[in-house]
PDB file of C-alpha atoms and ligand atoms in Angstrom:
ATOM      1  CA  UNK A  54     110.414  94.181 133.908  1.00 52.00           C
ATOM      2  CA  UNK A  55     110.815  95.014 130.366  1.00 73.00           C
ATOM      3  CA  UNK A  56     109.630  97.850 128.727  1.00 93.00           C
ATOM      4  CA  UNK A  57     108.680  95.954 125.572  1.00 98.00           C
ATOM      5  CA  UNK A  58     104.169  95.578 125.085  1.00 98.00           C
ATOM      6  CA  UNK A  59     104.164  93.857 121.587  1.00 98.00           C
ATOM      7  CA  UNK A  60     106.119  91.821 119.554  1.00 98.00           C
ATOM      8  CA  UNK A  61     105.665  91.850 115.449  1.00 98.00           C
ATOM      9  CA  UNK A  62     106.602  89.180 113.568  1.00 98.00           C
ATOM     10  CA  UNK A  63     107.959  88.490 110.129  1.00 98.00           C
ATOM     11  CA  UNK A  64     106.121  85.318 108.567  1.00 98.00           C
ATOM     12  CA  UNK A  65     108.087  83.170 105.544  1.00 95.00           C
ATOM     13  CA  UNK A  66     110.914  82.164 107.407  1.00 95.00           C
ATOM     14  CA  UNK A  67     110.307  83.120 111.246  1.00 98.00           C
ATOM     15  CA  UNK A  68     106.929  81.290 111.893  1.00 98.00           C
ATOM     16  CA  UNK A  69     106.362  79.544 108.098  1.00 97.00           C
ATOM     17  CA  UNK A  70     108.834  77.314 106.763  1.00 93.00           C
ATOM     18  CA  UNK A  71     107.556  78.911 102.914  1.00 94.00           C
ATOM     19  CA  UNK A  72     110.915  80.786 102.392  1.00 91.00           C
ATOM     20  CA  UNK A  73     112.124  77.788 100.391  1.00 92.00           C
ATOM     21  CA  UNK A  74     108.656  77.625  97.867  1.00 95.00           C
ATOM     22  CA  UNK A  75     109.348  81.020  97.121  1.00 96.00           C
ATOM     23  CA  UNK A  76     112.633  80.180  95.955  1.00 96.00           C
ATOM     24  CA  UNK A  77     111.595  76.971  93.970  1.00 96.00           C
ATOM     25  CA  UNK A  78     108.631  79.155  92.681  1.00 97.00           C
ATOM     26  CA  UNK A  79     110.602  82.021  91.764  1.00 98.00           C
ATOM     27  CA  UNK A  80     113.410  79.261  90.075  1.00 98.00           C
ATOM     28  CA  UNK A  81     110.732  77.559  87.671  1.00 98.00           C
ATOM     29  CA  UNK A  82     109.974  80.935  86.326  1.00 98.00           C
ATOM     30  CA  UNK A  83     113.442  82.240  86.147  1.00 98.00           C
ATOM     31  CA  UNK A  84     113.916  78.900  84.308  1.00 98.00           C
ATOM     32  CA  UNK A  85     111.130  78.891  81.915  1.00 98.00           C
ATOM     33  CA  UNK A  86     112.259  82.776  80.721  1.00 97.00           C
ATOM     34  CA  UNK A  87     116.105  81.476  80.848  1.00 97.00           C
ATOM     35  CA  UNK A  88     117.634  83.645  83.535  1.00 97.00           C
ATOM     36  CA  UNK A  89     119.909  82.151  86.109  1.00 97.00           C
ATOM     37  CA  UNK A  90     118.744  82.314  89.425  1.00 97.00           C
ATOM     38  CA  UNK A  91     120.599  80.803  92.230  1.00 97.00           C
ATOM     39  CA  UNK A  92     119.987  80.382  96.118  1.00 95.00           C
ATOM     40  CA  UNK A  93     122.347  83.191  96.547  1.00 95.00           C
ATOM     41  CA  UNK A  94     120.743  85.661  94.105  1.00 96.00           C
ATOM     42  CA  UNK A  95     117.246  84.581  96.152  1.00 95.00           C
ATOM     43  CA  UNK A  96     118.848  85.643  99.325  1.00 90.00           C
ATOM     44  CA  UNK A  97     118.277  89.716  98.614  1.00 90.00           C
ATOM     45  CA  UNK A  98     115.275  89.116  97.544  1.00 93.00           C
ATOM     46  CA  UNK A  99     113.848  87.402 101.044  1.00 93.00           C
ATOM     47  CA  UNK A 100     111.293  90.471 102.411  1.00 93.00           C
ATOM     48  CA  UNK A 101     110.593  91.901  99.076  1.00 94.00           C
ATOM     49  CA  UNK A 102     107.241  92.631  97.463  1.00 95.00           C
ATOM     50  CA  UNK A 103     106.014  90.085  94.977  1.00 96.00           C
ATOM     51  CA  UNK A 104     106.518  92.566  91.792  1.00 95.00           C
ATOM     52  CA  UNK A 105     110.022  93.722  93.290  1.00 95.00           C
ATOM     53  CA  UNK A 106     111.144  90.344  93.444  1.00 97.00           C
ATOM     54  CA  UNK A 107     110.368  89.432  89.524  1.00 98.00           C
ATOM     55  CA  UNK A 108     111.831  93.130  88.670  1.00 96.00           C
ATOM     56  CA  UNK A 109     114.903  91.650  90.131  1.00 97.00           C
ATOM     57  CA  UNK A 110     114.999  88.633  88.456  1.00 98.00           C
ATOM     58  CA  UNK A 111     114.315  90.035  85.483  1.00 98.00           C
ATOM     59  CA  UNK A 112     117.084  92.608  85.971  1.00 97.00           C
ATOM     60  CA  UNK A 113     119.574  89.379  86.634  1.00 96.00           C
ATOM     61  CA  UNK A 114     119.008  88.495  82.971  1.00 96.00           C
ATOM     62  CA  UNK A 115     118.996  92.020  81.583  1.00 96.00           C
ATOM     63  CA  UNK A 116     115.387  91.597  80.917  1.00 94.00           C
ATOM     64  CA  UNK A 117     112.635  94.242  81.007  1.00 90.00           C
ATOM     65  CA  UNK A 118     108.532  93.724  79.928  1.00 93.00           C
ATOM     66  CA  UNK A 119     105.863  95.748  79.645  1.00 95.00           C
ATOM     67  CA  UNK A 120     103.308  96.125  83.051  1.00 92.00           C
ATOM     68  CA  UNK A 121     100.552  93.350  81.454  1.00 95.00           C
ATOM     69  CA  UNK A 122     103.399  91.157  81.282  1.00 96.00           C
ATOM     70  CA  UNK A 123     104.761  91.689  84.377  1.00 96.00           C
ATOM     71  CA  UNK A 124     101.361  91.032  86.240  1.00 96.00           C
ATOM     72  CA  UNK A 125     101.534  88.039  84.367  1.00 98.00           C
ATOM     73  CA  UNK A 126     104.529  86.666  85.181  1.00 98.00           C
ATOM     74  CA  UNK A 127     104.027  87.229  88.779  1.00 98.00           C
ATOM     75  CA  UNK A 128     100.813  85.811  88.839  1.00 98.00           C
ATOM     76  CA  UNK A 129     102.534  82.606  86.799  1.00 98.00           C
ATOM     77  CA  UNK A 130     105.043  82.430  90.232  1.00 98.00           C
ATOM     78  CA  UNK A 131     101.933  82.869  92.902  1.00 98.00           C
ATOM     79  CA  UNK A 132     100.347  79.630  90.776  1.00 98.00           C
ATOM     80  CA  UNK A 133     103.777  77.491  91.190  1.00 98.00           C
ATOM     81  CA  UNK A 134     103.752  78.902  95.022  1.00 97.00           C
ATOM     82  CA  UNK A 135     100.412  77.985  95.762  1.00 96.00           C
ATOM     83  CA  UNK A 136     100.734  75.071  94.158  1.00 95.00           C
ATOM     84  CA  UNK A 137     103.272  74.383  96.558  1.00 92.00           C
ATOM     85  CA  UNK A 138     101.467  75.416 100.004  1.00 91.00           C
ATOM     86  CA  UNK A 139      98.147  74.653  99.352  1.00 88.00           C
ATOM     87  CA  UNK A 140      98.322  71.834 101.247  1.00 88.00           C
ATOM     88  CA  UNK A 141     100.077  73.505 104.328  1.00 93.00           C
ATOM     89  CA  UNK A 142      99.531  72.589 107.965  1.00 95.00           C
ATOM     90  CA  UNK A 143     100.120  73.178 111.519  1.00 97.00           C
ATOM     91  CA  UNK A 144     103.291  70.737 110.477  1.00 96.00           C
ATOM     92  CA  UNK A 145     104.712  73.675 108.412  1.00 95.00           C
ATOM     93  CA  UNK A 146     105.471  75.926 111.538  1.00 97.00           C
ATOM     94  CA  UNK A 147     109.030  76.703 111.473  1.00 98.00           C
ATOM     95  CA  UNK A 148     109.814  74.341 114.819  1.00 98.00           C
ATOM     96  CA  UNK A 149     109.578  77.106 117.689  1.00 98.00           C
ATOM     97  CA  UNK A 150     107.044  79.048 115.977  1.00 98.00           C
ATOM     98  CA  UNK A 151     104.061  78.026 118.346  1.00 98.00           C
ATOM     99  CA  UNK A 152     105.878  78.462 121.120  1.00 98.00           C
ATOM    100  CA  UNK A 153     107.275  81.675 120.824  1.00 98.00           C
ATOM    101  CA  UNK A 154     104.081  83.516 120.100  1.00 98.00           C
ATOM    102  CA  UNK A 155     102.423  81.484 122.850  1.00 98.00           C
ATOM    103  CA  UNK A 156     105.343  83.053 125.187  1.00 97.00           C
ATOM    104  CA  UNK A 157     104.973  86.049 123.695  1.00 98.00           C
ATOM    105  CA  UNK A 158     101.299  86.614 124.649  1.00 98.00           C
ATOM    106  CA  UNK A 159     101.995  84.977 127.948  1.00 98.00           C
ATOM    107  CA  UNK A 160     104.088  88.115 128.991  1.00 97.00           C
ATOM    108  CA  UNK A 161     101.546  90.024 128.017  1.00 97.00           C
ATOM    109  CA  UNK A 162     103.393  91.538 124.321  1.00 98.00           C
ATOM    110  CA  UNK A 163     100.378  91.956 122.060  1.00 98.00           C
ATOM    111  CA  UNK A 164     101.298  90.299 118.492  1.00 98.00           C
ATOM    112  CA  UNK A 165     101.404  91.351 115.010  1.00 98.00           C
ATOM    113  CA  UNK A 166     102.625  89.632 111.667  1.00 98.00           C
ATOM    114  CA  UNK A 167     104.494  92.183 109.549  1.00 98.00           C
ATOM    115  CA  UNK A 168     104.482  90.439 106.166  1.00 98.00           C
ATOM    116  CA  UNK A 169     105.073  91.679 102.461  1.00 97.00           C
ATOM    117  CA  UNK A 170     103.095  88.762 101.191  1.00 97.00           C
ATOM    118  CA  UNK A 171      99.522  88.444 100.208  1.00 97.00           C
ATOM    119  CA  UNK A 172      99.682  85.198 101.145  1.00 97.00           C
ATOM    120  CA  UNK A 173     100.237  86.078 104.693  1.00 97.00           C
ATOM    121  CA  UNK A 174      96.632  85.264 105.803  1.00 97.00           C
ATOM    122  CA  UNK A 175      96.044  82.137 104.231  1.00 95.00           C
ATOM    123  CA  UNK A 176      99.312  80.737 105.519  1.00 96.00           C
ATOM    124  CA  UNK A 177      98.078  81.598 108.839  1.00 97.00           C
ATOM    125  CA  UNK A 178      95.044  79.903 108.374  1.00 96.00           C
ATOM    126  CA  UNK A 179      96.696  77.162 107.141  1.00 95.00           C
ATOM    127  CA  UNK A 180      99.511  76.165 109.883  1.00 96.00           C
ATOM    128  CA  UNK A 181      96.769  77.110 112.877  1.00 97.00           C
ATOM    129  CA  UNK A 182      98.995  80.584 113.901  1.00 98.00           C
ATOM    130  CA  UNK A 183      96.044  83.204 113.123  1.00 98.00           C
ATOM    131  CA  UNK A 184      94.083  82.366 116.588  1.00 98.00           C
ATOM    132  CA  UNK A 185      97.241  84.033 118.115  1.00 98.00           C
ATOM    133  CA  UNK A 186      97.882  87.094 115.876  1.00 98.00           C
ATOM    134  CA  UNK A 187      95.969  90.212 116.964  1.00 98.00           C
ATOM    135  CA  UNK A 188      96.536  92.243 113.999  1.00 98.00           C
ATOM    136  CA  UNK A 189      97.733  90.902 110.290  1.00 98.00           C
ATOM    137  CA  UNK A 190      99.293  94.195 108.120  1.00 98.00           C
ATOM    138  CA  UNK A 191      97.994  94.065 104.524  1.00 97.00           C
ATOM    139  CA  UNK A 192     100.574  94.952 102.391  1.00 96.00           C
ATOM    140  CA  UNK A 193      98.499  96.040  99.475  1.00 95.00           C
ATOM    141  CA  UNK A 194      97.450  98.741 101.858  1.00 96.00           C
ATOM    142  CA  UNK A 195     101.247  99.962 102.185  1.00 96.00           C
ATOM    143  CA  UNK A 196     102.855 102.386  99.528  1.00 91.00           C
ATOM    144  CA  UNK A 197     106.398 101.370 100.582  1.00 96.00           C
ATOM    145  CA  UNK A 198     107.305  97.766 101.507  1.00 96.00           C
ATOM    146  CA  UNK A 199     110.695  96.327 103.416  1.00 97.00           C
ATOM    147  CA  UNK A 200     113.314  98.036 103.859  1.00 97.00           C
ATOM    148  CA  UNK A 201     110.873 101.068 104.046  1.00 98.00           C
ATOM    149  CA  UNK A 202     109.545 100.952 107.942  1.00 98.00           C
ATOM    150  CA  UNK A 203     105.795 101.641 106.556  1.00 98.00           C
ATOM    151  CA  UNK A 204     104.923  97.800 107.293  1.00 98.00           C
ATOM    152  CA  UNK A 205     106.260  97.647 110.648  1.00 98.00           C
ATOM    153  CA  UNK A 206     104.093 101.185 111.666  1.00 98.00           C
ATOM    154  CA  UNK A 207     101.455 100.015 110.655  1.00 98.00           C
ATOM    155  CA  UNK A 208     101.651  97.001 113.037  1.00 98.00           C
ATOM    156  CA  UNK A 209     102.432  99.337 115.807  1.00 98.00           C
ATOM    157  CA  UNK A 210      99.764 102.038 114.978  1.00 98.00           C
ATOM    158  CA  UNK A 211      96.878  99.130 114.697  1.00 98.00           C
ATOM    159  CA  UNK A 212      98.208  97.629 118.177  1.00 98.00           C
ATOM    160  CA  UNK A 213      98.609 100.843 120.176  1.00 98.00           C
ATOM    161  CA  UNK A 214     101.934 100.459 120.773  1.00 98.00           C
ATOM    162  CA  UNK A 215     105.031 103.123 120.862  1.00 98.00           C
ATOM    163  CA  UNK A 216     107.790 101.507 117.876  1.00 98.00           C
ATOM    164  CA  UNK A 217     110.067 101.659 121.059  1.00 98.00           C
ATOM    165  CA  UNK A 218     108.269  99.077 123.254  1.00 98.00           C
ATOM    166  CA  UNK A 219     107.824  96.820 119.726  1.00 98.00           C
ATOM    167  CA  UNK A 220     110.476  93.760 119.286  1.00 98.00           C
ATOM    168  CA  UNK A 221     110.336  93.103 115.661  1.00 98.00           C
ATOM    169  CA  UNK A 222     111.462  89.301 114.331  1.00 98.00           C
ATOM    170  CA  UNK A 223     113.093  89.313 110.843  1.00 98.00           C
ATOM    171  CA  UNK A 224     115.148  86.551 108.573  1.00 96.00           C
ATOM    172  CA  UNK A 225     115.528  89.366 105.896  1.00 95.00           C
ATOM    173  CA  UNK A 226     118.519  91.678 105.206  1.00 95.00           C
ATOM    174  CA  UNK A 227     115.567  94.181 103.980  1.00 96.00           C
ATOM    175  CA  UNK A 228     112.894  93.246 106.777  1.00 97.00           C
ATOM    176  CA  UNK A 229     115.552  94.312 109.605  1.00 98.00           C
ATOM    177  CA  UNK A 230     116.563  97.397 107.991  1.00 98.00           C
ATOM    178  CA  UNK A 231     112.569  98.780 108.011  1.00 98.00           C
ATOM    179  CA  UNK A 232     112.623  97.436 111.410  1.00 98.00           C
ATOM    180  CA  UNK A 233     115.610  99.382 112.391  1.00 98.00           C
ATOM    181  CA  UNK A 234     113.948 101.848 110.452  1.00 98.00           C
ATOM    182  CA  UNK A 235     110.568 102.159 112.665  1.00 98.00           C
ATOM    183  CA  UNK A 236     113.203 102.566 115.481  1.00 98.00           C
ATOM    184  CA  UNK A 237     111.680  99.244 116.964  1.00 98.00           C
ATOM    185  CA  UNK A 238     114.248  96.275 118.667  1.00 98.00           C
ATOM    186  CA  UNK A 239     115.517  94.137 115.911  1.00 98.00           C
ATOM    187  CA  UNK A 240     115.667  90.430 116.820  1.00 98.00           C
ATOM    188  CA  UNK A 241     117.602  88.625 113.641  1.00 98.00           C
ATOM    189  CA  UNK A 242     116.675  85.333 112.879  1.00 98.00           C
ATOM    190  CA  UNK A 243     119.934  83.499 110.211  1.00 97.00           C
ATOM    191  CA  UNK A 244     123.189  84.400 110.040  1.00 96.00           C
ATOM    192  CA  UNK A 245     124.633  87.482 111.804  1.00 97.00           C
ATOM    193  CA  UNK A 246     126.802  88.180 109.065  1.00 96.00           C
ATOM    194  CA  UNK A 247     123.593  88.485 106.653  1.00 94.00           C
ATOM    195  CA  UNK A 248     121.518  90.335 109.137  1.00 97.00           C
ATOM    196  CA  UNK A 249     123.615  93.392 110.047  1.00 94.00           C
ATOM    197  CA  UNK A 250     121.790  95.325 111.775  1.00 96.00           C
ATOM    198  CA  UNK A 251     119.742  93.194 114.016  1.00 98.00           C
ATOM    199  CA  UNK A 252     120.629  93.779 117.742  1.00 97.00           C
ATOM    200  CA  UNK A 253     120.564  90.315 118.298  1.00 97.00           C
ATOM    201  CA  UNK A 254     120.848  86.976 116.277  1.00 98.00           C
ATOM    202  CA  UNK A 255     119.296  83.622 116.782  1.00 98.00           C
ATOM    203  CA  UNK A 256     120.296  81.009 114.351  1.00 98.00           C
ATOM    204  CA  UNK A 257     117.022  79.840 114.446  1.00 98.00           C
ATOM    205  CA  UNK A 258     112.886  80.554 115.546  1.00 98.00           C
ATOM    206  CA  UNK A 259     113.601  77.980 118.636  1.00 98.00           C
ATOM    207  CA  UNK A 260     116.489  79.172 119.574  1.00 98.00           C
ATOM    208  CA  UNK A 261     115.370  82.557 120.433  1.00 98.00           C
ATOM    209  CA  UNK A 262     115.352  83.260 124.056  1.00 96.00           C
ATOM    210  CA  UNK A 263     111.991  85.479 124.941  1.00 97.00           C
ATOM    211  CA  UNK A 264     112.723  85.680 128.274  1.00 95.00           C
ATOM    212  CA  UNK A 265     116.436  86.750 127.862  1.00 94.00           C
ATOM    213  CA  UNK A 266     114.984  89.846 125.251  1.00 95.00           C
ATOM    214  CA  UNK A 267     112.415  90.547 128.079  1.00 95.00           C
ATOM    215  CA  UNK A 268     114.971  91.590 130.711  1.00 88.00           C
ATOM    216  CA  UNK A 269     117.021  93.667 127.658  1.00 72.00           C
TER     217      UNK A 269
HETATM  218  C1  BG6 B  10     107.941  87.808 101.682  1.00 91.57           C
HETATM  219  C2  BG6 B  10     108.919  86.756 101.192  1.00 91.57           C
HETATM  220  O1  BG6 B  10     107.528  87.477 102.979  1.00 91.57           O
HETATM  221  O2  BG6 B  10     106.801  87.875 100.831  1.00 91.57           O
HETATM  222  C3  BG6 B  10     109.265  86.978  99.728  1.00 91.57           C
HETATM  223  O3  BG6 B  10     110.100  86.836 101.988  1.00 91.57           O
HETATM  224  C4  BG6 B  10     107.983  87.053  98.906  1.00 91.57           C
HETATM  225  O4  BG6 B  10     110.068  85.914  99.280  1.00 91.57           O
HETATM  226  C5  BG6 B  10     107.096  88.171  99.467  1.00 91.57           C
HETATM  227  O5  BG6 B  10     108.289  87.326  97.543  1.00 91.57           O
HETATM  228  C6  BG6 B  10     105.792  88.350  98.710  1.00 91.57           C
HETATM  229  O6  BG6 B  10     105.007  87.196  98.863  1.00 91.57           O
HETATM  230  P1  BG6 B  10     103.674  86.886  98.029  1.00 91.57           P
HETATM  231  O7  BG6 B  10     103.124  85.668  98.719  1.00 91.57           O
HETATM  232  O8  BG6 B  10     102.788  88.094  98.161  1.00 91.57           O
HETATM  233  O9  BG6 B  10     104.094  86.653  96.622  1.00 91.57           O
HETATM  234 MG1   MG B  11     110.933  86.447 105.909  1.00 91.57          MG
END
């Protein structure tokens, strides 16, 4: 038997298929202030905070604006990204989503979502996950976000669990590093060669193997 008790999971991109309407948020704005942004440039930015991410973009272009304007902007991109989910549903799940959590709880892991977006909650709501989630970290609540660990202790503090016994599910280059970080089991969901660190890959949320992890 393994020695793992909980399992914390990353949201946009390992249970919510909302990666992408970040991206196509985050591309209308980078379009409307005239900064290239490409898929590629969007791929660091996966895991980060909401004002980290625009400082970024804004940095591609060589831009800098004042703190009104930056709220501004960013709330600008959460209106395009809302716009986008609002009418999420169960249909939305990344395919395996269900299931692993489901399998998760089955052998007895308590479960956490370790998310840098605001968002997390509704998105829950919305694609019928939160009955299954024991504890959702706010990350307004959180000085440092991903790669900082912060997020990831926080799951394990409100769950009761040792960061040892906690396997942590990431699609972010940043989200794995706080992960390895909290000195919790890094499961990588993407490309290996993106995800460094993780101790293990899947190429995708269905093609993880619980029960496999379980005897690791
Ligand atoms: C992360 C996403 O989960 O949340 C990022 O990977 C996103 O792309 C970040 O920017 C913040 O999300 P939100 O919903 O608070 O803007
Ligand atoms: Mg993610």
């Amino acid at each position: 038997m393994s020695g793992f008790q909980a399992a914390i999971f990353d949201l946009d991109g390992v249970l919510v298929d909302s990666a992408k309407a970040h991206f196509v948020a985050w591309r209308r704005l980078a379009d409307e202030l005239g900064i290239v942004f490409t898929e590629h440039d969007n791929e660091a930015l996966k895991g980060l905070d909401r004002i980290t991410s625009l400082r970024t973009i804004l940095a591609l272009g060589g831009r800098t604006v004042a703190d009104d304007e930056m709220a501004k902007l960013a709330a600008r991109k959460n209106g395009y990204y809302l716009d986008m989910i609002r009418q999420m549903s169960p249909a939305d799940q990344l395919p395996g989503a269900d299931a692993l959590v489901r399998s998760a709880r089955a052998s007895h892991l308590k479960c956490a979502v370790a998310s840098a977006s605001r968002n997390a909650p509704l998105l829950l709501e919305r694609s019928g996950l939160a009955p299954l989630i024991d504890f959702v970290a706010d990350p307004g609540a959180i000085a440092r976000g991903k790669p900082a660990p912060d997020i990831f202790l926080a799951c394990s503090a409100a769950l009761g669990v040792d960061p040892v016994a906690c396997l942590a599910f990431e699609d972010a280059s940043a989200g794995i590093e706080a992960i390895v970080a909290a000195g919790m089991f890094a499961v990588g969901i993407g490309d290996p060669e993106i995800l460094k660190g993780a101790r293990i890959t899947f190429p995708a949320t269905s093609a993880v193997d619980l029960a496999a992890l379980l005897q690791a």
